[in-house]
Coordinates of C-alpha atoms in Angstrom, one line a residue:
X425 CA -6.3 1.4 3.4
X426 CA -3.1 0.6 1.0
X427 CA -0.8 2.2 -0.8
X428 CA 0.4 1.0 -4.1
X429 CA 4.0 0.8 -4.6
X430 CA 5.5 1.6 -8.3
X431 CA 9.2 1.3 -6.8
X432 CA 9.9 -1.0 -9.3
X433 CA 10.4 1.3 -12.8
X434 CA 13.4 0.0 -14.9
X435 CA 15.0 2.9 -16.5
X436 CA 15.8 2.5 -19.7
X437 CA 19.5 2.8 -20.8
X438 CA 19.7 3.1 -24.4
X439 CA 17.1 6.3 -24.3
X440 CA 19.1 8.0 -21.7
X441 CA 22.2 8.0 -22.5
X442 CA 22.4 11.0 -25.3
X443 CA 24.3 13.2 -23.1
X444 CA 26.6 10.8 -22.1
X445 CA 29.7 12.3 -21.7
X446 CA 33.0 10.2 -22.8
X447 CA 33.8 9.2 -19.3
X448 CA 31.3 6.4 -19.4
X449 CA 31.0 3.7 -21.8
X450 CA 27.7 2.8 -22.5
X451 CA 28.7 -1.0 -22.0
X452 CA 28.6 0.4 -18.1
X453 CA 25.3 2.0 -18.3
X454 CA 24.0 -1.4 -19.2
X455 CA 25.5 -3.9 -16.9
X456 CA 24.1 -1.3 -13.9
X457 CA 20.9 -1.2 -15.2
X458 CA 21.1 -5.1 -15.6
X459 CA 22.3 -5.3 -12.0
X460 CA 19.4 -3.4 -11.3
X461 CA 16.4 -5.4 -13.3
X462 CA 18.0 -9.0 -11.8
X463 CA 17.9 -7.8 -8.2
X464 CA 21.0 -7.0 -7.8
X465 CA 20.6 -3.8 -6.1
X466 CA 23.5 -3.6 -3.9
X467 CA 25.6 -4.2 -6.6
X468 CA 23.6 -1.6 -8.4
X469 CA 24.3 1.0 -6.0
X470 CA 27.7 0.7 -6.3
X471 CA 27.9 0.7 -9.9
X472 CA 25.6 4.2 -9.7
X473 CA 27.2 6.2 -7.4
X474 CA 30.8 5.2 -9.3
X475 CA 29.1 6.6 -12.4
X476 CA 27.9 9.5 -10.8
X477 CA 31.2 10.7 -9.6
X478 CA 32.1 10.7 -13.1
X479 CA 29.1 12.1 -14.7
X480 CA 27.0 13.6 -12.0
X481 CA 24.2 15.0 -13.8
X482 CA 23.6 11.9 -15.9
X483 CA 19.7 11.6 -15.1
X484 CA 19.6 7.6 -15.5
X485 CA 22.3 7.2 -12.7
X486 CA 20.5 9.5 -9.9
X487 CA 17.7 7.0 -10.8
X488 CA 18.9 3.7 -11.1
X489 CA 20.2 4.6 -7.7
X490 CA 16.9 5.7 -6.3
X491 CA 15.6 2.8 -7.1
X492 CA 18.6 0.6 -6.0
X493 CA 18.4 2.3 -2.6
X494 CA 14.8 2.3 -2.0
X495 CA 14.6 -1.3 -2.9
X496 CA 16.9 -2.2 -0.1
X497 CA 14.6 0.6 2.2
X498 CA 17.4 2.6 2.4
X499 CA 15.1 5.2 2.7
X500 CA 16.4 8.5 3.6
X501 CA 19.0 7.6 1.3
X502 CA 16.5 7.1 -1.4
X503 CA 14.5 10.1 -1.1
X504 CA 17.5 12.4 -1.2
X505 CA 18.4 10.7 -4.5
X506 CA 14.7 10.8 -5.9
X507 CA 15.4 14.5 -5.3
X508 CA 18.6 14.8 -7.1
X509 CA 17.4 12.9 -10.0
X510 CA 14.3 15.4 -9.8
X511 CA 16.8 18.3 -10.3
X512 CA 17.3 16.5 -13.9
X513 CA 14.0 15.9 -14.5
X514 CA 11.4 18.0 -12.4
X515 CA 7.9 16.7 -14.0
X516 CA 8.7 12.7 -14.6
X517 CA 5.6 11.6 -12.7
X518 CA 6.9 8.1 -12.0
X519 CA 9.7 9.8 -9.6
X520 CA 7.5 12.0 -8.0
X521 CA 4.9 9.0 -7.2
X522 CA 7.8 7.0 -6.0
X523 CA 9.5 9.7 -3.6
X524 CA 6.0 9.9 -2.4
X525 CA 5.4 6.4 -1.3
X526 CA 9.4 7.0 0.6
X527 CA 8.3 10.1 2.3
X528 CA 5.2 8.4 3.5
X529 CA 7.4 5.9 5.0
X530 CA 8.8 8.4 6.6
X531 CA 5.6 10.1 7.8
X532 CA 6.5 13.5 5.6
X533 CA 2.5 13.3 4.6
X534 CA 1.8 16.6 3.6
X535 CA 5.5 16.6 1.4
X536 CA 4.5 13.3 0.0
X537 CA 0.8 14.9 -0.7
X538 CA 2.1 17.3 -2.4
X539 CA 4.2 14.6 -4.2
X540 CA 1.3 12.9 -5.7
X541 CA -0.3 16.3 -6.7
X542 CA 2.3 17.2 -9.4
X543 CA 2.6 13.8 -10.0
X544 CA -1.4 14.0 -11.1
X545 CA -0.5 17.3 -12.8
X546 CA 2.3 15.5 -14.8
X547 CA -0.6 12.8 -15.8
X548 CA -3.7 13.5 -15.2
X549 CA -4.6 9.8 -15.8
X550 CA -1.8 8.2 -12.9
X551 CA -4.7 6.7 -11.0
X552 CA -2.7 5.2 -8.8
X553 CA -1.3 8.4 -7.6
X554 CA -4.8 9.3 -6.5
X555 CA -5.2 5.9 -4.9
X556 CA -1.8 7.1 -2.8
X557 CA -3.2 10.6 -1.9
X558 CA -6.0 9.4 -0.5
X559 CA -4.4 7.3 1.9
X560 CA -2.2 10.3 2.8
X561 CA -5.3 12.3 3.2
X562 CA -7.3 9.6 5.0
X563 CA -4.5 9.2 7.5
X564 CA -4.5 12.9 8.2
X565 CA -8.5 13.3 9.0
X566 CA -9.7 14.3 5.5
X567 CA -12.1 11.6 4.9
X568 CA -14.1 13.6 2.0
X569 CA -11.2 15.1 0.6
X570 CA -9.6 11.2 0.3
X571 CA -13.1 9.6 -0.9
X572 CA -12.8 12.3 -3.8
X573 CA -9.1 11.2 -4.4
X574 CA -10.3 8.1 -4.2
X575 CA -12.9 8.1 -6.8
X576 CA -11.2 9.8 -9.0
X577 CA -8.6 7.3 -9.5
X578 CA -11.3 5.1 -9.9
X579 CA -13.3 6.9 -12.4
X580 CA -9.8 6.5 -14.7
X581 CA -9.9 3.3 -13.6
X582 CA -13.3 1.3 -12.9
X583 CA -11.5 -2.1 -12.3
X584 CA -9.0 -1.5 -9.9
X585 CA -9.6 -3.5 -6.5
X586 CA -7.6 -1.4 -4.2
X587 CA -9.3 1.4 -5.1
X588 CA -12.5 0.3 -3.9
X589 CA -11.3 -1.4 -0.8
X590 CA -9.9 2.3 0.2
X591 CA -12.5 3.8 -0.6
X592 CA -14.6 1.8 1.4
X593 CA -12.2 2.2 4.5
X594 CA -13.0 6.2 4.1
X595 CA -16.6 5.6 4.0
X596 CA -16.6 3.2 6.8
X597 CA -14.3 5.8 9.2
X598 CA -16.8 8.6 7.8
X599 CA -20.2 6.7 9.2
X600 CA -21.2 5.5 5.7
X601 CA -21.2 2.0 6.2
X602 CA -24.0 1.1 3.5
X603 CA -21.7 3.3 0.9
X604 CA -18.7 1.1 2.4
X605 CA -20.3 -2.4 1.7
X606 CA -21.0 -1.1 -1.8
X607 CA -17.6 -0.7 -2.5
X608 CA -16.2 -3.5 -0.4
X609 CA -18.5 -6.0 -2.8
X610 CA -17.2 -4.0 -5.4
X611 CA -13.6 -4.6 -4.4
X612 CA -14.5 -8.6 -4.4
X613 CA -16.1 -8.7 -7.6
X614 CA -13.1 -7.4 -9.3
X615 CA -10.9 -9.9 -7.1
X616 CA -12.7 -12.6 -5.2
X617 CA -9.1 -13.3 -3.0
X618 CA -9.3 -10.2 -1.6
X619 CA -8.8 -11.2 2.1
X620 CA -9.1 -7.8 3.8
X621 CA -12.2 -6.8 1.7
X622 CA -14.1 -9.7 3.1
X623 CA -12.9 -9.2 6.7
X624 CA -13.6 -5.9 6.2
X625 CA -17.2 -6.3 4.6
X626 CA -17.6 -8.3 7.4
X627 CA -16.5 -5.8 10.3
X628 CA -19.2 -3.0 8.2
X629 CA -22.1 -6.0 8.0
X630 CA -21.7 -6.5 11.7
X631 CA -21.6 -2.2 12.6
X632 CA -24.7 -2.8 10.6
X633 CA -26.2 -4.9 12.7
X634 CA -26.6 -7.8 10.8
X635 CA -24.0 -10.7 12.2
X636 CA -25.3 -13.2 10.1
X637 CA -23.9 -11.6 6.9
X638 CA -20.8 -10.7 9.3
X639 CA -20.1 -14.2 9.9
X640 CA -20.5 -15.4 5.7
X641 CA -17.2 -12.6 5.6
X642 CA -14.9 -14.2 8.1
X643 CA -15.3 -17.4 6.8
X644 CA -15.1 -16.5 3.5
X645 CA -11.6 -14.7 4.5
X646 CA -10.5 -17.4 6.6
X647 CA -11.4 -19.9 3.7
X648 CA -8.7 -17.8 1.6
X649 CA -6.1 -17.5 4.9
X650 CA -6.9 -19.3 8.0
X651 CA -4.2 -16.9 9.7
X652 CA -6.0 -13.8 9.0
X653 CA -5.7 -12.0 11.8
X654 CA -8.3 -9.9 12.2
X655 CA -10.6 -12.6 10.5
X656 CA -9.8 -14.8 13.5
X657 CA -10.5 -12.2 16.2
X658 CA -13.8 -11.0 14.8
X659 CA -15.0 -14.8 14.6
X660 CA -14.4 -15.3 18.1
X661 CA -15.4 -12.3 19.0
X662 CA -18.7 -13.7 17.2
X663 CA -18.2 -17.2 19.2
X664 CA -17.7 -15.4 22.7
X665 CA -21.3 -13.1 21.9
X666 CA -22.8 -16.6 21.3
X667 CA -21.7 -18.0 24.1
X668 CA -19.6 -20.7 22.2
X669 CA -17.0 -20.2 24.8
X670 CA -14.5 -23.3 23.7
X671 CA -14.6 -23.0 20.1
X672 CA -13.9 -18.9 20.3
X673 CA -10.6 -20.0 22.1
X674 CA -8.6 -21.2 18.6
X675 CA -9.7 -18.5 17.0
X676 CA -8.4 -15.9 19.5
X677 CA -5.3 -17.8 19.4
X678 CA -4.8 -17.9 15.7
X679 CA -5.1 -13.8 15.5
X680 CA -2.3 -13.7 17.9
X681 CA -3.7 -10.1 19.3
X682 CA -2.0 -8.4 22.1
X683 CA -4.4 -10.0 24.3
X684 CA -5.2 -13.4 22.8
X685 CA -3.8 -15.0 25.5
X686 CA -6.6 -13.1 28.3
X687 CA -9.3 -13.6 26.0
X688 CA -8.5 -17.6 26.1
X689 CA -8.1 -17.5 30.0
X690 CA -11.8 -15.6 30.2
X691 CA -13.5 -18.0 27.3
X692 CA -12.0 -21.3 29.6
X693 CA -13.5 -19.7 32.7
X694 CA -17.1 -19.2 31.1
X695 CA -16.6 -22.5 29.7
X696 CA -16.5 -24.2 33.2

């Protein structure tokens, strides 16, 4: 499962400023912001919290900085600033979906749940913020509770490719593997380089008992990345089950697993 990161809203300056006091030129507002859309984000942190000392209830400075900080994963720093921008601007959904993908970093779930709730209740069509809580609740145990999530992001949104590869992970972890190759095929339809849904179509074809279909996923995910991990260790997991001890041995050293380097030694042995 993924999460999909919207850290990178531009604010924009010339519809913020109408309560800027006469402190701050508006020629400043716009050279941070500026810092801030080129990459400049250290830069742009400075220039916000300057600002802010002069005007500290400015709402575009709490979030230019926000986004300055989280951009450099400053994140503790970030959420307390996601928070003080909040103050300004309690409902602005984009904030509250972004201080929930921080908290998450931090492993504040149920806080960044509840993020992606009012988020949802701020718009009701931010699929993506359904995408997110369902990860949150996925990682927390509530497979049917994050398939729902899931599908209703989807339902708002019937081509998004994430959507179905995390909905498939649910199904998968919940024992519906024919309802997790659904949406794993799904997921490569709408994006045929989708690594991960092919290794992972391919992990579902072979708890289903059919390897030859397994094997077709690998290779189609190695085709796309020949480092792939967890493409390489399932194919030579494949190899060593087939007894093609020596050709199992680059694959289990490509995925670089904890123990690649045992696996090799065993595959040599039976090799002999």
């Amino acid at each position: 499962m993924t999460q999909t990161n919207m850290a990178t809203i531009k604010p924009n300056s010339q519809s913020k400023i109408s309560n800027l006091n006469a402190q701050i030129k508006p020629q400043e507002i716009d050279a941070m912001v500026k810092q801030l859309n080129d990459g400049q984000l250290a830069m742009a942190e400075a220039s916000a919290k300057a600002l802010i000392i002069k005007s500290p209830k400015l709402f575009i400075l709490h979030h230019v900085l926000s986004l300055a900080l989280d951009g450099q994963q400053k994140t503790v720093e970030a959420i307390e600033s996601y928070k003080n921008a909040l103050k300004l601007q309690p409902n602005m959904p984009e904030l509250l979906f972004n201080l929930g993908i921080a908290l998450t970093q931090i492993n504040e779930l149920n806080d960044a749940a509840d993020c992606y709730k009012k988020a949802i209740n701020s718009k009701p069509d931010f699929f993506e913020a359904y995408g997110n809580l369902g990860t949150i609740l996925q990682r927390q145990g509530k497979l049917q509770e994050a398939i729902l999530s899931y599908q209703k992001g989807l339902k708002i949104n019937p081509k998004d490719a994430r959507g179905y590869f995390n909905c498939g992970t649910a199904h998968r972890d919940n024992g519906h593997l024919k309802k997790a190759v659904n949406n794993y095929q799904q997921s490569i339809a709408l994006f045929a380089n989708y690594t991960d849904a092919h290794n992972n179509l391919g992990e579902t074809w072979r708890d289903l008992g059919d390897m030859p279909a397994a094997v077709k996923c690998y290779q189609a995910a190695l085709t796309l990345n020949p480092k792939h991990p967890n493409a390489n260790y399932n194919m030579a997991e494949f190899l060593v089950l087939s007894q093609q001890y020596e050709a199992a041995i680059a694959y289990f050293e490509a995925s670089q697993f904890d123990d690649w380097q045992i696996r090799c030694l065993y595959c040599l042995y039976k090799a002999e």
